[in-house]
Protein backbone atom coordinates (compact mmCIF):
# COMPACT_ATOMS: atom_id res chain seq x y z
CA UNK A 1 0.00 0.00 0.00
CA UNK A 2 2.85 2.36 0.85
CA UNK A 3 4.48 1.88 -2.58
CA UNK A 4 1.14 2.47 -4.33
CA UNK A 5 0.65 5.74 -2.44
CA UNK A 6 4.18 6.83 -3.38
CA UNK A 7 3.55 6.08 -7.06
CA UNK A 8 0.25 7.98 -6.96
CA UNK A 9 1.89 10.96 -5.22
CA UNK A 10 4.62 11.08 -7.87
CA UNK A 11 2.02 10.91 -10.65
CA UNK A 12 -0.06 13.72 -9.11
CA UNK A 13 3.06 15.84 -8.59
CA UNK A 14 4.14 15.40 -12.21
CA UNK A 15 0.67 16.23 -13.52
CA UNK A 16 0.53 19.37 -11.34
CA UNK A 17 4.00 20.43 -12.51
CA UNK A 18 3.02 19.85 -16.13
CA UNK A 19 -0.13 21.99 -15.76
CA UNK A 20 1.78 24.78 -14.00
CA UNK A 21 4.49 24.75 -16.67
CA UNK A 22 1.82 25.00 -19.38
CA UNK A 23 0.15 27.97 -17.64
CA UNK A 24 3.46 29.75 -17.11
CA UNK A 25 4.43 29.14 -20.73
CA UNK A 26 1.13 30.67 -21.86
CA UNK A 27 1.75 33.75 -19.69
CA UNK A 28 5.28 34.11 -21.03
CA UNK A 29 4.00 33.82 -24.60
CA UNK A 30 1.51 36.64 -23.99
CA UNK A 31 4.26 38.81 -22.51
CA UNK A 32 6.52 38.04 -25.48
CA UNK A 33 3.77 39.26 -27.82
CA UNK A 34 3.34 42.42 -25.71
CA UNK A 35 7.11 43.07 -25.66
CA UNK A 36 7.19 42.66 -29.45
CA UNK A 37 4.47 45.30 -29.86
CA UNK A 38 6.23 47.73 -27.53
CA UNK A 39 9.55 47.00 -29.22
CA UNK A 40 8.17 48.12 -32.59
CA UNK A 41 7.37 51.52 -31.04
CA UNK A 42 10.55 51.84 -28.95
CA UNK A 43 13.20 54.44 -29.65
CA UNK A 44 16.83 53.47 -30.05
CA UNK A 45 18.96 53.16 -26.95
CA UNK A 46 17.61 52.25 -23.52
CA UNK A 47 13.94 51.63 -24.53
CA UNK A 48 14.91 49.27 -27.37
CA UNK A 49 17.48 47.43 -25.24
CA UNK A 50 14.95 47.08 -22.42
CA UNK A 51 12.23 45.51 -24.59
CA UNK A 52 14.68 43.26 -26.44
CA UNK A 53 16.00 42.06 -23.07
CA UNK A 54 12.43 41.55 -21.82
CA UNK A 55 11.55 39.52 -24.90
CA UNK A 56 14.73 37.44 -24.56
CA UNK A 57 14.12 36.81 -20.85
CA UNK A 58 10.61 35.46 -21.46
CA UNK A 59 11.84 33.25 -24.29
CA UNK A 60 14.46 31.97 -21.84
CA UNK A 61 11.74 31.16 -19.31
CA UNK A 62 9.79 29.28 -21.99
CA UNK A 63 12.94 27.32 -22.89
CA UNK A 64 13.49 26.45 -19.23
CA UNK A 65 9.88 25.26 -18.89
CA UNK A 66 9.93 23.21 -22.10
CA UNK A 67 11.24 19.63 -22.28
CA UNK A 68 14.74 19.53 -23.76
CA UNK A 69 13.53 17.73 -26.88
CA UNK A 70 11.28 20.71 -27.79
CA UNK A 71 13.10 23.72 -26.36
CA UNK A 72 15.28 24.49 -29.37
CA UNK A 73 12.87 27.00 -30.91
CA UNK A 74 12.46 29.06 -27.73
CA UNK A 75 16.18 28.88 -27.00
CA UNK A 76 17.07 30.14 -30.48
CA UNK A 77 14.52 32.95 -30.21
CA UNK A 78 16.04 33.95 -26.86
CA UNK A 79 19.53 33.87 -28.36
CA UNK A 80 18.45 36.10 -31.26
CA UNK A 81 16.80 38.64 -28.92
CA UNK A 82 19.73 38.69 -26.48
CA UNK A 83 22.21 39.12 -29.34
CA UNK A 84 20.21 42.01 -30.80
CA UNK A 85 19.95 43.62 -27.36
CA UNK A 86 23.71 43.27 -26.79
CA UNK A 87 24.45 44.94 -30.13
CA UNK A 88 22.05 47.79 -29.35
CA UNK A 89 23.50 48.22 -25.85
CA UNK A 90 27.09 48.22 -27.09
CA UNK A 91 26.24 50.98 -29.53
CA UNK A 92 23.97 53.22 -27.44
CA UNK A 93 24.49 52.58 -23.69
CA UNK A 94 27.39 53.25 -21.36
CA UNK A 95 29.15 50.18 -19.99
CA UNK A 96 27.94 51.15 -16.50
CA UNK A 97 24.28 51.59 -17.46
CA UNK A 98 22.18 49.32 -15.17
CA UNK A 99 20.08 48.06 -18.11
CA UNK A 100 23.20 47.08 -20.06
CA UNK A 101 24.73 45.39 -17.02
CA UNK A 102 21.48 43.54 -16.29
CA UNK A 103 21.35 42.43 -19.91
CA UNK A 104 24.88 41.05 -19.69
CA UNK A 105 24.00 39.18 -16.51
CA UNK A 106 20.82 37.61 -17.92
CA UNK A 107 22.47 36.72 -21.23
CA UNK A 108 25.28 34.96 -19.34
CA UNK A 109 22.77 33.03 -17.22
CA UNK A 110 21.00 31.98 -20.43
CA UNK A 111 24.27 30.81 -21.97
CA UNK A 112 25.14 28.84 -18.84
CA UNK A 113 21.80 27.30 -17.88
CA UNK A 114 19.92 26.89 -21.15
CA UNK A 115 22.60 26.65 -23.84
CA UNK A 116 25.03 24.75 -21.59
CA UNK A 117 27.96 26.89 -22.74
CA UNK A 118 29.83 27.76 -19.53
CA UNK A 119 32.87 29.19 -21.34
CA UNK A 120 30.67 31.59 -23.33
CA UNK A 121 28.87 32.62 -20.12
CA UNK A 122 32.16 33.33 -18.38
CA UNK A 123 33.42 35.35 -21.35
CA UNK A 124 30.21 37.43 -21.36
CA UNK A 125 30.55 38.24 -17.66
CA UNK A 126 34.27 39.03 -17.94
CA UNK A 127 33.61 41.42 -20.83
CA UNK A 128 30.79 43.18 -18.96
CA UNK A 129 32.84 43.50 -15.77
CA UNK A 130 36.06 44.67 -17.39
CA UNK A 131 34.41 47.49 -19.35
CA UNK A 132 32.15 48.53 -16.45
CA UNK A 133 34.88 48.63 -13.81
CA UNK A 134 37.12 50.74 -16.05
CA UNK A 135 34.28 53.14 -16.82
CA UNK A 136 33.33 53.54 -13.15
CA UNK A 137 36.63 55.19 -12.28
CA UNK A 138 36.01 58.87 -11.63
CA UNK A 139 32.23 58.64 -12.06
CA UNK A 140 29.80 60.20 -9.55
CA UNK A 141 28.89 58.13 -6.50
CA UNK A 142 25.25 57.88 -7.62
CA UNK A 143 26.24 56.25 -10.91
CA UNK A 144 28.49 53.81 -9.06
CA UNK A 145 25.69 52.96 -6.62
CA UNK A 146 23.24 52.23 -9.45
CA UNK A 147 25.65 49.81 -11.09
CA UNK A 148 27.16 48.27 -7.96
CA UNK A 149 24.41 45.72 -7.23
CA UNK A 150 24.47 44.23 -10.72
CA UNK A 151 28.27 44.20 -10.72
CA UNK A 152 28.21 42.21 -7.47
CA UNK A 153 25.84 39.68 -9.07
CA UNK A 154 28.12 39.42 -12.09
CA UNK A 155 31.10 38.75 -9.85
CA UNK A 156 29.23 36.14 -7.80
CA UNK A 157 28.20 34.24 -10.92
CA UNK A 158 31.69 34.50 -12.37
CA UNK A 159 33.33 33.08 -9.23
CA UNK A 160 30.80 30.24 -9.04
CA UNK A 161 31.12 29.30 -12.71
CA UNK A 162 34.93 29.42 -12.66
CA UNK A 163 34.97 27.09 -9.64
CA UNK A 164 32.51 24.76 -11.38
CA UNK A 165 34.69 24.70 -14.49
CA UNK A 166 37.83 23.98 -12.51
CA UNK A 167 36.06 21.19 -10.61
CA UNK A 168 34.82 19.67 -13.88
CA UNK A 169 38.32 19.80 -15.36
CA UNK A 170 39.82 18.19 -12.28
CA UNK A 171 37.18 15.45 -12.37
CA UNK A 172 37.89 14.85 -16.06
CA UNK A 173 41.62 14.65 -15.37
CA UNK A 174 41.06 12.17 -12.53
CA UNK A 175 38.84 10.03 -14.76
CA UNK A 176 41.48 10.12 -17.49
CA UNK A 177 44.25 9.11 -15.07
CA UNK A 178 42.09 6.32 -13.63
CA UNK A 179 41.32 5.03 -17.12
CA UNK A 180 45.01 5.08 -18.04
CA UNK A 181 45.96 3.29 -14.82
CA UNK A 182 43.25 0.67 -15.41
CA UNK A 183 44.45 0.13 -18.98
CA UNK A 184 48.04 -0.29 -17.77
CA UNK A 185 46.99 -2.81 -15.12
CA UNK A 186 44.90 -4.77 -17.60
CA UNK A 187 47.81 -4.70 -20.06
CA UNK A 188 50.20 -6.05 -17.42
CA UNK A 189 47.72 -8.77 -16.45
CA UNK A 190 47.35 -9.72 -20.10
CA UNK A 191 51.13 -9.97 -20.47
CA UNK A 192 51.35 -12.12 -17.32
CA UNK A 193 48.65 -14.45 -18.61
CA UNK A 194 50.43 -14.74 -21.95
CA UNK A 195 53.70 -15.57 -20.22
CA UNK A 196 51.98 -18.21 -18.11
CA UNK A 197 50.43 -19.78 -21.21
CA UNK A 198 53.81 -19.85 -22.91
CA UNK A 199 55.37 -21.50 -19.85
CA UNK A 200 52.59 -24.11 -19.77
CA UNK A 201 53.17 -24.86 -23.43
CA UNK A 202 56.89 -25.29 -22.83
CA UNK A 203 56.24 -27.71 -19.97
CA UNK A 204 53.91 -29.78 -22.16
CA UNK A 205 56.58 -29.99 -24.81
Coordinates of C-alpha atoms in Angstrom, one line a residue:
X1 CA 0.0 0.0 0.0
X2 CA 2.9 2.4 0.8
X3 CA 4.5 1.9 -2.6
X4 CA 1.1 2.5 -4.3
X5 CA 0.7 5.7 -2.4
X6 CA 4.2 6.8 -3.4
X7 CA 3.6 6.1 -7.1
X8 CA 0.3 8.0 -7.0
X9 CA 1.9 11.0 -5.2
X10 CA 4.6 11.1 -7.9
X11 CA 2.0 10.9 -10.6
X12 CA -0.1 13.7 -9.1
X13 CA 3.1 15.8 -8.6
X14 CA 4.1 15.4 -12.2
X15 CA 0.7 16.2 -13.5
X16 CA 0.5 19.4 -11.3
X17 CA 4.0 20.4 -12.5
X18 CA 3.0 19.8 -16.1
X19 CA -0.1 22.0 -15.8
X20 CA 1.8 24.8 -14.0
X21 CA 4.5 24.8 -16.7
X22 CA 1.8 25.0 -19.4
X23 CA 0.2 28.0 -17.6
X24 CA 3.5 29.8 -17.1
X25 CA 4.4 29.1 -20.7
X26 CA 1.1 30.7 -21.9
X27 CA 1.7 33.7 -19.7
X28 CA 5.3 34.1 -21.0
X29 CA 4.0 33.8 -24.6
X30 CA 1.5 36.6 -24.0
X31 CA 4.3 38.8 -22.5
X32 CA 6.5 38.0 -25.5
X33 CA 3.8 39.3 -27.8
X34 CA 3.3 42.4 -25.7
X35 CA 7.1 43.1 -25.7
X36 CA 7.2 42.7 -29.5
X37 CA 4.5 45.3 -29.9
X38 CA 6.2 47.7 -27.5
X39 CA 9.6 47.0 -29.2
X40 CA 8.2 48.1 -32.6
X41 CA 7.4 51.5 -31.0
X42 CA 10.5 51.8 -29.0
X43 CA 13.2 54.4 -29.7
X44 CA 16.8 53.5 -30.1
X45 CA 19.0 53.2 -26.9
X46 CA 17.6 52.2 -23.5
X47 CA 13.9 51.6 -24.5
X48 CA 14.9 49.3 -27.4
X49 CA 17.5 47.4 -25.2
X50 CA 15.0 47.1 -22.4
X51 CA 12.2 45.5 -24.6
X52 CA 14.7 43.3 -26.4
X53 CA 16.0 42.1 -23.1
X54 CA 12.4 41.5 -21.8
X55 CA 11.6 39.5 -24.9
X56 CA 14.7 37.4 -24.6
X57 CA 14.1 36.8 -20.9
X58 CA 10.6 35.5 -21.5
X59 CA 11.8 33.2 -24.3
X60 CA 14.5 32.0 -21.8
X61 CA 11.7 31.2 -19.3
X62 CA 9.8 29.3 -22.0
X63 CA 12.9 27.3 -22.9
X64 CA 13.5 26.4 -19.2
X65 CA 9.9 25.3 -18.9
X66 CA 9.9 23.2 -22.1
X67 CA 11.2 19.6 -22.3
X68 CA 14.7 19.5 -23.8
X69 CA 13.5 17.7 -26.9
X70 CA 11.3 20.7 -27.8
X71 CA 13.1 23.7 -26.4
X72 CA 15.3 24.5 -29.4
X73 CA 12.9 27.0 -30.9
X74 CA 12.5 29.1 -27.7
X75 CA 16.2 28.9 -27.0
X76 CA 17.1 30.1 -30.5
X77 CA 14.5 33.0 -30.2
X78 CA 16.0 34.0 -26.9
X79 CA 19.5 33.9 -28.4
X80 CA 18.5 36.1 -31.3
X81 CA 16.8 38.6 -28.9
X82 CA 19.7 38.7 -26.5
X83 CA 22.2 39.1 -29.3
X84 CA 20.2 42.0 -30.8
X85 CA 20.0 43.6 -27.4
X86 CA 23.7 43.3 -26.8
X87 CA 24.4 44.9 -30.1
X88 CA 22.1 47.8 -29.4
X89 CA 23.5 48.2 -25.9
X90 CA 27.1 48.2 -27.1
X91 CA 26.2 51.0 -29.5
X92 CA 24.0 53.2 -27.4
X93 CA 24.5 52.6 -23.7
X94 CA 27.4 53.3 -21.4
X95 CA 29.1 50.2 -20.0
X96 CA 27.9 51.1 -16.5
X97 CA 24.3 51.6 -17.5
X98 CA 22.2 49.3 -15.2
X99 CA 20.1 48.1 -18.1
X100 CA 23.2 47.1 -20.1
X101 CA 24.7 45.4 -17.0
X102 CA 21.5 43.5 -16.3
X103 CA 21.3 42.4 -19.9
X104 CA 24.9 41.0 -19.7
X105 CA 24.0 39.2 -16.5
X106 CA 20.8 37.6 -17.9
X107 CA 22.5 36.7 -21.2
X108 CA 25.3 35.0 -19.3
X109 CA 22.8 33.0 -17.2
X110 CA 21.0 32.0 -20.4
X111 CA 24.3 30.8 -22.0
X112 CA 25.1 28.8 -18.8
X113 CA 21.8 27.3 -17.9
X114 CA 19.9 26.9 -21.2
X115 CA 22.6 26.7 -23.8
X116 CA 25.0 24.8 -21.6
X117 CA 28.0 26.9 -22.7
X118 CA 29.8 27.8 -19.5
X119 CA 32.9 29.2 -21.3
X120 CA 30.7 31.6 -23.3
X121 CA 28.9 32.6 -20.1
X122 CA 32.2 33.3 -18.4
X123 CA 33.4 35.4 -21.4
X124 CA 30.2 37.4 -21.4
X125 CA 30.6 38.2 -17.7
X126 CA 34.3 39.0 -17.9
X127 CA 33.6 41.4 -20.8
X128 CA 30.8 43.2 -19.0
X129 CA 32.8 43.5 -15.8
X130 CA 36.1 44.7 -17.4
X131 CA 34.4 47.5 -19.4
X132 CA 32.1 48.5 -16.4
X133 CA 34.9 48.6 -13.8
X134 CA 37.1 50.7 -16.0
X135 CA 34.3 53.1 -16.8
X136 CA 33.3 53.5 -13.1
X137 CA 36.6 55.2 -12.3
X138 CA 36.0 58.9 -11.6
X139 CA 32.2 58.6 -12.1
X140 CA 29.8 60.2 -9.6
X141 CA 28.9 58.1 -6.5
X142 CA 25.3 57.9 -7.6
X143 CA 26.2 56.2 -10.9
X144 CA 28.5 53.8 -9.1
X145 CA 25.7 53.0 -6.6
X146 CA 23.2 52.2 -9.5
X147 CA 25.7 49.8 -11.1
X148 CA 27.2 48.3 -8.0
X149 CA 24.4 45.7 -7.2
X150 CA 24.5 44.2 -10.7
X151 CA 28.3 44.2 -10.7
X152 CA 28.2 42.2 -7.5
X153 CA 25.8 39.7 -9.1
X154 CA 28.1 39.4 -12.1
X155 CA 31.1 38.8 -9.9
X156 CA 29.2 36.1 -7.8
X157 CA 28.2 34.2 -10.9
X158 CA 31.7 34.5 -12.4
X159 CA 33.3 33.1 -9.2
X160 CA 30.8 30.2 -9.0
X161 CA 31.1 29.3 -12.7
X162 CA 34.9 29.4 -12.7
X163 CA 35.0 27.1 -9.6
X164 CA 32.5 24.8 -11.4
X165 CA 34.7 24.7 -14.5
X166 CA 37.8 24.0 -12.5
X167 CA 36.1 21.2 -10.6
X168 CA 34.8 19.7 -13.9
X169 CA 38.3 19.8 -15.4
X170 CA 39.8 18.2 -12.3
X171 CA 37.2 15.4 -12.4
X172 CA 37.9 14.8 -16.1
X173 CA 41.6 14.7 -15.4
X174 CA 41.1 12.2 -12.5
X175 CA 38.8 10.0 -14.8
X176 CA 41.5 10.1 -17.5
X177 CA 44.2 9.1 -15.1
X178 CA 42.1 6.3 -13.6
X179 CA 41.3 5.0 -17.1
X180 CA 45.0 5.1 -18.0
X181 CA 46.0 3.3 -14.8
X182 CA 43.2 0.7 -15.4
X183 CA 44.5 0.1 -19.0
X184 CA 48.0 -0.3 -17.8
X185 CA 47.0 -2.8 -15.1
X186 CA 44.9 -4.8 -17.6
X187 CA 47.8 -4.7 -20.1
X188 CA 50.2 -6.0 -17.4
X189 CA 47.7 -8.8 -16.4
X190 CA 47.4 -9.7 -20.1
X191 CA 51.1 -10.0 -20.5
X192 CA 51.4 -12.1 -17.3
X193 CA 48.7 -14.5 -18.6
X194 CA 50.4 -14.7 -21.9
X195 CA 53.7 -15.6 -20.2
X196 CA 52.0 -18.2 -18.1
X197 CA 50.4 -19.8 -21.2
X198 CA 53.8 -19.9 -22.9
X199 CA 55.4 -21.5 -19.9
X200 CA 52.6 -24.1 -19.8
X201 CA 53.2 -24.9 -23.4
X202 CA 56.9 -25.3 -22.8
X203 CA 56.2 -27.7 -20.0
X204 CA 53.9 -29.8 -22.2
X205 CA 56.6 -30.0 -24.8

